[in-house]
Structures are given as C-alpha cells and as structure tokens.
PDB file of C-alpha atoms and ligand atoms in Angstrom:
ATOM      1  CA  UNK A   1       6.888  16.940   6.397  1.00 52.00           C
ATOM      2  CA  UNK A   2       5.583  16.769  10.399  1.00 51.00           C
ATOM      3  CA  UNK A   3       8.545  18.116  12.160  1.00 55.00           C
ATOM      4  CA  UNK A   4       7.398  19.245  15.779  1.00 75.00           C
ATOM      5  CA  UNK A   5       5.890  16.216  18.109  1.00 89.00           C
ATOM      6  CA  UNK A   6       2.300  16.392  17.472  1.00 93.00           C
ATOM      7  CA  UNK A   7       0.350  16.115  20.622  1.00 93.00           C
ATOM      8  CA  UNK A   8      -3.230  15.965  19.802  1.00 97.00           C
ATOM      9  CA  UNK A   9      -4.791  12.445  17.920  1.00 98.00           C
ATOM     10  CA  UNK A  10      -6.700  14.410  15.737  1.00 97.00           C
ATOM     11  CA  UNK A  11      -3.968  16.049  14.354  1.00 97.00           C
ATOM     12  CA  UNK A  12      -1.972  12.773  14.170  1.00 98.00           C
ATOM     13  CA  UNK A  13      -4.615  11.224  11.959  1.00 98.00           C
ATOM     14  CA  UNK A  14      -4.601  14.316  10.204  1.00 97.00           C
ATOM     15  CA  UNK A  15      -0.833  14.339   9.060  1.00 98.00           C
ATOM     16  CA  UNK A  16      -0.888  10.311   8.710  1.00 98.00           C
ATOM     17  CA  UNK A  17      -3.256  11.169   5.934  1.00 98.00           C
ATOM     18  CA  UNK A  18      -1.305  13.714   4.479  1.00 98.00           C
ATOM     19  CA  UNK A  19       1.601  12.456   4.623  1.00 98.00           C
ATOM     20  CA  UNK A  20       0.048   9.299   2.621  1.00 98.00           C
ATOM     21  CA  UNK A  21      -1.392  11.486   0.550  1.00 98.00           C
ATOM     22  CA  UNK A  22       2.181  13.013  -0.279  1.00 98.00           C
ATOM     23  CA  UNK A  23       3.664   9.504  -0.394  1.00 98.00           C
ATOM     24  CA  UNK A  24       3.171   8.160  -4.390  1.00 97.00           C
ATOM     25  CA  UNK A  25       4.782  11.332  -6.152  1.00 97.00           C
ATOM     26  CA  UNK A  26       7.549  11.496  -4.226  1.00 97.00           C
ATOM     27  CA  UNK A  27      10.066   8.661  -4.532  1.00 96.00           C
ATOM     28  CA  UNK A  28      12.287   8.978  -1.869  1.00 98.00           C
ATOM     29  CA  UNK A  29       9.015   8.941   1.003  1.00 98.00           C
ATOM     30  CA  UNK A  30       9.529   5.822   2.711  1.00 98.00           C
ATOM     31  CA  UNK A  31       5.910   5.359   2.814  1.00 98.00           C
ATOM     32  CA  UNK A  32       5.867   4.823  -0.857  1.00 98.00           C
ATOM     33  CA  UNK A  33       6.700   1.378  -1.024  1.00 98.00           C
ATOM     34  CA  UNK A  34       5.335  -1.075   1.867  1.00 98.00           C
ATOM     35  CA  UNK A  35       4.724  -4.812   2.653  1.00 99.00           C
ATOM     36  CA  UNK A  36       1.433  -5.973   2.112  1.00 98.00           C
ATOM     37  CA  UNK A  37       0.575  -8.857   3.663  1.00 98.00           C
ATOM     38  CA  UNK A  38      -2.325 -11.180   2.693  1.00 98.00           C
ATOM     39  CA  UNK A  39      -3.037 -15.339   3.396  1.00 98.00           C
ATOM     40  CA  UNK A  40      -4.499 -17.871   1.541  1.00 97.00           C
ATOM     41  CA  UNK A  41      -6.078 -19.414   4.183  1.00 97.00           C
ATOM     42  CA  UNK A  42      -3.496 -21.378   5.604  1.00 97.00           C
ATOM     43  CA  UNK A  43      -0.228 -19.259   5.289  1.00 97.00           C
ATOM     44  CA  UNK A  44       0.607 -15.618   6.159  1.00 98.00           C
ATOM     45  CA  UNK A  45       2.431 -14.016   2.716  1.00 98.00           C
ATOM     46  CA  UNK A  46       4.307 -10.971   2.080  1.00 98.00           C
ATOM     47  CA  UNK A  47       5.502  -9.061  -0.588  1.00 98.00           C
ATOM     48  CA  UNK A  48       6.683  -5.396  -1.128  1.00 98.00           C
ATOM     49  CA  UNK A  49       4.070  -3.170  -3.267  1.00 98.00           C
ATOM     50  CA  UNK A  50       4.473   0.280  -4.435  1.00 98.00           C
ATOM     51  CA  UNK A  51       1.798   2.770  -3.366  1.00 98.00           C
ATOM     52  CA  UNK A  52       0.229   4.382  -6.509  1.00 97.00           C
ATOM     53  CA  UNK A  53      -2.665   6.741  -5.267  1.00 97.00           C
ATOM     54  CA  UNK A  54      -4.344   7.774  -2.295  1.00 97.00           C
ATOM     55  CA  UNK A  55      -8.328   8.448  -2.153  1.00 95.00           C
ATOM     56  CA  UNK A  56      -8.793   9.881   1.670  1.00 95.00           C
ATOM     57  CA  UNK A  57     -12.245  10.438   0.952  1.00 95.00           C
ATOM     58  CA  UNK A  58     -12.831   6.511   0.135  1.00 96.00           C
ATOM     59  CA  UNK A  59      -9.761   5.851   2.893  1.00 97.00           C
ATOM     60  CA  UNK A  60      -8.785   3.503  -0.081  1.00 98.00           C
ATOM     61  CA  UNK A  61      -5.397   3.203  -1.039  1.00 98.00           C
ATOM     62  CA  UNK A  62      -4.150   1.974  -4.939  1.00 98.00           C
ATOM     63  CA  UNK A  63      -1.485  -0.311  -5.843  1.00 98.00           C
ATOM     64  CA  UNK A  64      -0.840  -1.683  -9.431  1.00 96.00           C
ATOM     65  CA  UNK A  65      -0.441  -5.787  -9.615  1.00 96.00           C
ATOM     66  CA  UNK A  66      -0.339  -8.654 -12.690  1.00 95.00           C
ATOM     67  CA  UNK A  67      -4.209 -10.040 -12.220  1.00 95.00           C
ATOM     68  CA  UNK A  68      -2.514 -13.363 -12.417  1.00 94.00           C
ATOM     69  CA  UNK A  69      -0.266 -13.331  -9.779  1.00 96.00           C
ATOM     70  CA  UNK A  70      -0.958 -15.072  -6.798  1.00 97.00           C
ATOM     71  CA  UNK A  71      -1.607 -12.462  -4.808  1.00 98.00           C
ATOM     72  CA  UNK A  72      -4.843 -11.441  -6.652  1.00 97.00           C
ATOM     73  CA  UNK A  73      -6.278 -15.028  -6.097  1.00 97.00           C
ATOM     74  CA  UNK A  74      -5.275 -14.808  -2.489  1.00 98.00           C
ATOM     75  CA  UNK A  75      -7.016 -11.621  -2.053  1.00 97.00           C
ATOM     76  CA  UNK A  76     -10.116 -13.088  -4.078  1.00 97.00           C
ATOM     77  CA  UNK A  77     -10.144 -15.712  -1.352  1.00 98.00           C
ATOM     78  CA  UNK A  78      -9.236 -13.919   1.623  1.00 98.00           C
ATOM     79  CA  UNK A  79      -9.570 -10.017   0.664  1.00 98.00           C
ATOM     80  CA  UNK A  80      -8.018  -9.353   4.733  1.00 98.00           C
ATOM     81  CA  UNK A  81      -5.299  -8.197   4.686  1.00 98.00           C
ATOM     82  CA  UNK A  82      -2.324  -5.787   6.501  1.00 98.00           C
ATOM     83  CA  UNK A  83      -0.333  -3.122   4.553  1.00 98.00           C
ATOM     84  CA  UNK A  84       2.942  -2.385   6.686  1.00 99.00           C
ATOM     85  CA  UNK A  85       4.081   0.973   5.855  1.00 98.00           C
ATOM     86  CA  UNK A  86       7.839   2.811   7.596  1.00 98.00           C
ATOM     87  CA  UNK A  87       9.486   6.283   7.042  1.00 98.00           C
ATOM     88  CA  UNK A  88      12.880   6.351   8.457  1.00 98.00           C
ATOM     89  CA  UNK A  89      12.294  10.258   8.125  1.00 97.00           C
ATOM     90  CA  UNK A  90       9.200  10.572  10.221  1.00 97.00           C
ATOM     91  CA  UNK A  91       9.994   7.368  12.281  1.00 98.00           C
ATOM     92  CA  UNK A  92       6.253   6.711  12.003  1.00 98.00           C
ATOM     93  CA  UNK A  93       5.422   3.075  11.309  1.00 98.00           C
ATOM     94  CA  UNK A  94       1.514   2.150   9.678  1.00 98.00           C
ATOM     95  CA  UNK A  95      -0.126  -0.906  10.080  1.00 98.00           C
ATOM     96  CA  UNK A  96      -2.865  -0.844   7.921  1.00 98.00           C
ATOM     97  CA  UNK A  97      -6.060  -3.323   8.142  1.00 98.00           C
ATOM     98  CA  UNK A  98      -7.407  -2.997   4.923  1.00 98.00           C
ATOM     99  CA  UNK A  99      -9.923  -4.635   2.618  1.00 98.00           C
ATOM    100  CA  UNK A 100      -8.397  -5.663  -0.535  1.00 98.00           C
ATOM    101  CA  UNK A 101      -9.803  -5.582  -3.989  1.00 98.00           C
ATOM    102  CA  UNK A 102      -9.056  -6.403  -7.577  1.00 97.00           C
ATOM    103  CA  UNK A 103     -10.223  -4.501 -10.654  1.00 96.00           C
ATOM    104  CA  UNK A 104      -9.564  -5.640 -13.864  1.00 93.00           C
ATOM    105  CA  UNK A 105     -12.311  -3.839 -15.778  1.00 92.00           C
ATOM    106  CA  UNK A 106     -13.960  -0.537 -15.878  1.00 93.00           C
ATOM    107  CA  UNK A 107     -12.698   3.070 -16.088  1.00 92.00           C
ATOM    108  CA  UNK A 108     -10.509   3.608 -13.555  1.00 91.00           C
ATOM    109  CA  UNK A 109      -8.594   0.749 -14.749  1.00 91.00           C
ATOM    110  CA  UNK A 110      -8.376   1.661 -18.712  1.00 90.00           C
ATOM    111  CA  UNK A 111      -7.788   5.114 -17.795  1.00 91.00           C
ATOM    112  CA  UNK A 112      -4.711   4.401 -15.592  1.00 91.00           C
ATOM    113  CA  UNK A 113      -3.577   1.337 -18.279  1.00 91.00           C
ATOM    114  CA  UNK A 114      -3.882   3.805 -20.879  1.00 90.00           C
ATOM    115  CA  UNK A 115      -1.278   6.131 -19.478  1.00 89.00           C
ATOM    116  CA  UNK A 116       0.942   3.313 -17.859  1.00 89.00           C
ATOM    117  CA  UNK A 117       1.640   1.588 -21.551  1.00 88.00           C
ATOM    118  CA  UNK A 118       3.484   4.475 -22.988  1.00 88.00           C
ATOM    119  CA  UNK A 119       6.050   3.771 -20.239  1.00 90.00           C
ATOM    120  CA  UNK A 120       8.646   1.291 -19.477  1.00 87.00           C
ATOM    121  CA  UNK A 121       6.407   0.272 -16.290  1.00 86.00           C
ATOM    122  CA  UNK A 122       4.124  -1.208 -18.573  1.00 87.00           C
ATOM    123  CA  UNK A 123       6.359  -4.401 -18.876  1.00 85.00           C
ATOM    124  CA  UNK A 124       5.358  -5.451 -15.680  1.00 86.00           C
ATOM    125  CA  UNK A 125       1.886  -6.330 -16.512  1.00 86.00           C
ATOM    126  CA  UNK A 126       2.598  -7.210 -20.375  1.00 84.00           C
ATOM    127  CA  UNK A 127       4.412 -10.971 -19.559  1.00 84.00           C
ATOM    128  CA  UNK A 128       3.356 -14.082 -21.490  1.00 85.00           C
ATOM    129  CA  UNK A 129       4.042 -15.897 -18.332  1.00 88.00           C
ATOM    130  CA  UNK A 130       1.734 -15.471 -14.811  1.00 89.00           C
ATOM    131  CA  UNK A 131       4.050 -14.066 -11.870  1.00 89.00           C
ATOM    132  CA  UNK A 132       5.573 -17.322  -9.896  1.00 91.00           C
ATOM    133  CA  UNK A 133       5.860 -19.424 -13.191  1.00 91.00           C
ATOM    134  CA  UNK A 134       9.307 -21.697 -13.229  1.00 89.00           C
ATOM    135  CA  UNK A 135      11.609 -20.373 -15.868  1.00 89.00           C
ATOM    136  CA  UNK A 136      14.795 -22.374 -17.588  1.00 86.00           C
ATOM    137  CA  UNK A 137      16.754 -18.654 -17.427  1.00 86.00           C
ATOM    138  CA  UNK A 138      15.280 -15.020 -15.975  1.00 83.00           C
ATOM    139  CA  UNK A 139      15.252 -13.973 -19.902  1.00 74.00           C
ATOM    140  CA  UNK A 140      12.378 -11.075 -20.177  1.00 71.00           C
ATOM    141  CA  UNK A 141       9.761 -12.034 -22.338  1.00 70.00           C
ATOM    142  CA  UNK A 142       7.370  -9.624 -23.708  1.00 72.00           C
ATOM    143  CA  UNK A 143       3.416 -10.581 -24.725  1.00 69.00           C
ATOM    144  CA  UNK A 144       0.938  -8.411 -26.236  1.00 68.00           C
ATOM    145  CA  UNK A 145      -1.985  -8.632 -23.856  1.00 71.00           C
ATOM    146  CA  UNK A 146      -1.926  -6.595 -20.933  1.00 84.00           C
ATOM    147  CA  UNK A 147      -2.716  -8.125 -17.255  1.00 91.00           C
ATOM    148  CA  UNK A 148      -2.820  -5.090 -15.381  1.00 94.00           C
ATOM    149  CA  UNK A 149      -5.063  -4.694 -12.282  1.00 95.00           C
ATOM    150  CA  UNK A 150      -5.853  -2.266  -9.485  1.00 96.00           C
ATOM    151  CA  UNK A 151      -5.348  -3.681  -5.914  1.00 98.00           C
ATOM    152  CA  UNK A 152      -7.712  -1.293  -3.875  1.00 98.00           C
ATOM    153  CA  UNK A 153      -7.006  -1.444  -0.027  1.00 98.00           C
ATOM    154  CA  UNK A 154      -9.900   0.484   1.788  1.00 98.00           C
ATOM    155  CA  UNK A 155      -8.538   1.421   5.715  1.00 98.00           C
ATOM    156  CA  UNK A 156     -10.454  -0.043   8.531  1.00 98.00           C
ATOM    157  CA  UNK A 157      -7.827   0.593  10.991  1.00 98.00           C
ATOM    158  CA  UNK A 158      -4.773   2.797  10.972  1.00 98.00           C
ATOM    159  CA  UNK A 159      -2.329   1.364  13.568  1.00 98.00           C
ATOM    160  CA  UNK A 160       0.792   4.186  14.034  1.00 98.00           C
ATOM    161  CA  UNK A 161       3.829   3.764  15.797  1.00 98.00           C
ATOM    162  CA  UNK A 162       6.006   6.600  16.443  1.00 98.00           C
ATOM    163  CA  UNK A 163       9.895   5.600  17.569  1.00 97.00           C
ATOM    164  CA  UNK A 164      11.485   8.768  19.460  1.00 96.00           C
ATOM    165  CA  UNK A 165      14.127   9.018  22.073  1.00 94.00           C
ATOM    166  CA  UNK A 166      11.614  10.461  24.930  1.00 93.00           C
ATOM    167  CA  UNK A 167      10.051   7.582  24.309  1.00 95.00           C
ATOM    168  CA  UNK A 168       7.414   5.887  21.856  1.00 97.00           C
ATOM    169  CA  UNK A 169       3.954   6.442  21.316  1.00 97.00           C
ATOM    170  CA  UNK A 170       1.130   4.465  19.539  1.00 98.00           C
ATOM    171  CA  UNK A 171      -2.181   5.189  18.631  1.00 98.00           C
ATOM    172  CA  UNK A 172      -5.299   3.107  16.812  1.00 98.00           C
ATOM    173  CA  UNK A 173      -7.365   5.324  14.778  1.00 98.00           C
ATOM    174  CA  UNK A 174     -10.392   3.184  13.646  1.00 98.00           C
ATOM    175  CA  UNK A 175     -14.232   3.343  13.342  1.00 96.00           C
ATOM    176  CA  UNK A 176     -14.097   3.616  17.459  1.00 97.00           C
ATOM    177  CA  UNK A 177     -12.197   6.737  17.115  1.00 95.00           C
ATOM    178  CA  UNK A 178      -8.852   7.598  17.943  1.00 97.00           C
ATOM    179  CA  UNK A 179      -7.043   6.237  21.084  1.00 98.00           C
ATOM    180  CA  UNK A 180      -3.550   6.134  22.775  1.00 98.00           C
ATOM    181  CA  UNK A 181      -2.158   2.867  22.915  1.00 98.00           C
ATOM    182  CA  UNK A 182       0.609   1.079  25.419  1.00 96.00           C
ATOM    183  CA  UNK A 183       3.303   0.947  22.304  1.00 96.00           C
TER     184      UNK A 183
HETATM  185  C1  FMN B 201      10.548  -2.257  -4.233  1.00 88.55           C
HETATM  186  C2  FMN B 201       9.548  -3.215  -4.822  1.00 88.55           C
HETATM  187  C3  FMN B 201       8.314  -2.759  -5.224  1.00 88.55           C
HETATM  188  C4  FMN B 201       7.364  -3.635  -5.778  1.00 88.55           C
HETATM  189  N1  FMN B 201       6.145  -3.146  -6.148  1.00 88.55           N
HETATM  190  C5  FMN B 201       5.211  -3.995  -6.637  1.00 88.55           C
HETATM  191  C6  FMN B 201       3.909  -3.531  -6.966  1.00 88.55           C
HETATM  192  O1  FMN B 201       3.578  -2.342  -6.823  1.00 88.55           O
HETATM  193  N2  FMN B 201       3.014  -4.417  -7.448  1.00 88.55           N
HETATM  194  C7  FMN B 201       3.322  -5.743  -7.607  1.00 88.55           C
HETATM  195  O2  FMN B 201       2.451  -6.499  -8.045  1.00 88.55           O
HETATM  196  N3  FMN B 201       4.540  -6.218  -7.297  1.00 88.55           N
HETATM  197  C8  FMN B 201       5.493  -5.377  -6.812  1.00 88.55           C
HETATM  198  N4  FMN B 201       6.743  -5.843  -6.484  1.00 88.55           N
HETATM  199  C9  FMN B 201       7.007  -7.283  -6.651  1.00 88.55           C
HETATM  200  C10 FMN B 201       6.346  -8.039  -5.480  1.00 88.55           C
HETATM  201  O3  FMN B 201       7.055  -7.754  -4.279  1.00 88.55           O
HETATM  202  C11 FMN B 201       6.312  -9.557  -5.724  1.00 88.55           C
HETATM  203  O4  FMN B 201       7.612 -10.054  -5.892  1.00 88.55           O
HETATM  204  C12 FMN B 201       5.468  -9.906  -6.941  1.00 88.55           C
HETATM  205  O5  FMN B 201       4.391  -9.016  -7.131  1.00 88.55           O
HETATM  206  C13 FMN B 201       4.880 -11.321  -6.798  1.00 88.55           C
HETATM  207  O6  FMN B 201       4.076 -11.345  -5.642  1.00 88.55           O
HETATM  208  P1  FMN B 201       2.965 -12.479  -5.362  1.00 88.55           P
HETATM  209  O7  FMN B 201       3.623 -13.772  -5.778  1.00 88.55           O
HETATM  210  O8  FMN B 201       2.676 -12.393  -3.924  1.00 88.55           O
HETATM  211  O9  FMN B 201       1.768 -12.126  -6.219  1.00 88.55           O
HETATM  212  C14 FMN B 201       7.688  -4.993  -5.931  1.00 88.55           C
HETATM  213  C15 FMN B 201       8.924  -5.450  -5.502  1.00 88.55           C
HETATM  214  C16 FMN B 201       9.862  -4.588  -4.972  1.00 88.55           C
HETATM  215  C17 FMN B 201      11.194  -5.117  -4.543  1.00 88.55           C
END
C-alpha cells in the first residue's frame, strides 16, 4: 500500500507496478477487477474482467475468458483495446492501452486449465452454450469440453490519475517516458 504522496514519476511507475502486481491475490484491491474495453470495428464495448496475473517483465497483464465469447472474436479483429482499472483505496485510476491476445493452446494455458478445473471457477469456461447465446430460462448447464482461454493485454501506455483534495495529478508513462499531464 502507497500511503505518502509520491513525488517523483519514477517512483509512481514504480508503485503502479507493484501495486498491480499485488492486485490478483488479494480480493478486496480494487484494481483486481476492471473494465476492459475493446470494439468490433464499429462499436465501443465494455465488460468487467477479473485480473488473474501480472508479468512486469513482459508489461503483460492475464485475464481468463470463454474462447467463444464475443469478446475473443472482437479482440481477433481489433486486438486495441483499453483496460480501465480504480482503487477507491489509493484513489489512483489506470487507463491501460494494451494489446490484446487470445491463447487457447500451449503450456501456459493447460497448465493454468489444469489447476482451474478442480475448482468451482471452472464452470465458467465448461458451458455447452457460447457466452451471449438466448436462453428460454438462466438454468446452468454444464458440458464436458472446456473453452477456457488466456486474454493477454501487453501495456503500451499506462495512463494514471490520482484524485486528492490538494488537487489531482496525472501522468502518461509510455515508450516516450514518463510525463506530467494537465489532469
Ligand atoms: C465482477 C465481474 C468479473 C468478471 N470477470 C470476468 C472475467 O475475468 N472474464 C470473463 O470472460 N468475464 C468476466 N465477467 C463477465 C463479463 O463481464 C461479461 O459479462 C462476459 O464475459 C461476456 O462478455 P462479452 O460478451 O463481451 O464476451 C465478469 C463479470 C463481473 C460482474
């Protein structure tokens, strides 16, 4: 947890990445769960994601999704998109630019699947029916085979927004380096 008003961008970028590092084990960091927004080429759409791991070296981030929803088509189409991120406890806002990706195959995939079907997450990514489909009643229906895919978001651009009663502050921290911004 940042407490005292950091002063120096450096260390700003510094604690943004630790604190999103900190953000998928702990379920009450409001950083945790975000908006991600993506198009499909002719509307803007939004939907909240849970953040699942954090990989500073690759400045990718990791969220779990049904490979048939249509988000993951969107994102095949369009892989822009913005990941809007809040904690009420640090009043630091995030607006990510990332570059989204879908994995369906391959280790990192099997090896997180493998651990996510022993619990009752696993549901999520085990319906007979793709995310979206009309339904007569909201009955849960189980299938056997698993459409579980990694949503990778690699940072371009880390826009933060800090709310405070002296007053608010903003900074972009991309590949131009780190820079104050009117908020
Ligand atoms: C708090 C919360 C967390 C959610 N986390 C995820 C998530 O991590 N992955 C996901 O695919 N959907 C998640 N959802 C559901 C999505 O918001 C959305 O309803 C669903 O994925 C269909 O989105 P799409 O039609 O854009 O593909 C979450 C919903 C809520 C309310």
């Amino acid at each position: 947890m940042v407490t005292d008003r950091l002063e120096d961008l450096h260390e700003i970028e510094s604690a943004v990445w630790r604190e999103l590092e900190a953000a998928p084990a702990r379920r009450e960091h409001g950083w945790r769960v975000g908006v991600l927004a993506t198009t499909d080429g002719t509307m803007g759409d939004a939907r909240s994601v849970v953040l699942r791991d954090v990989d500073t070296g690759a400045r990718t981030l990791i969220v779990y999704a049904d490979s048939r929803s249509p988000k993951a088509a969107q994102i095949q189409a369009f892989p822009q998109g913005t990941l809007v991120l809040w904690s009420a406890e640090l009043s630091w806002q995030l607006r990510l630019r990332v570059m989204l990706g879908l994995e369906t195959t391959g280790l990192a995939v099997s090896s997180r699947w493998a651990r996510l079907k022993m619990t009752p997450g696993a549901q999520d990514y085990l319906s007979p029916l793709p995310p979206g489909t009309p339904v007569a009643r909201p009955a849960p229906e189980r299938g056997s085979r698993e459409h579980f895919a990694l949503l990778t978001a690699r940072i371009a651009a880390i826009d933060w927004l800090e709310l405070h009663a002296d007053g608010h502050r903003r900074a972009m921290f991309d590949e131009r380096g780190p820079q104050w911004l009117a908020p």
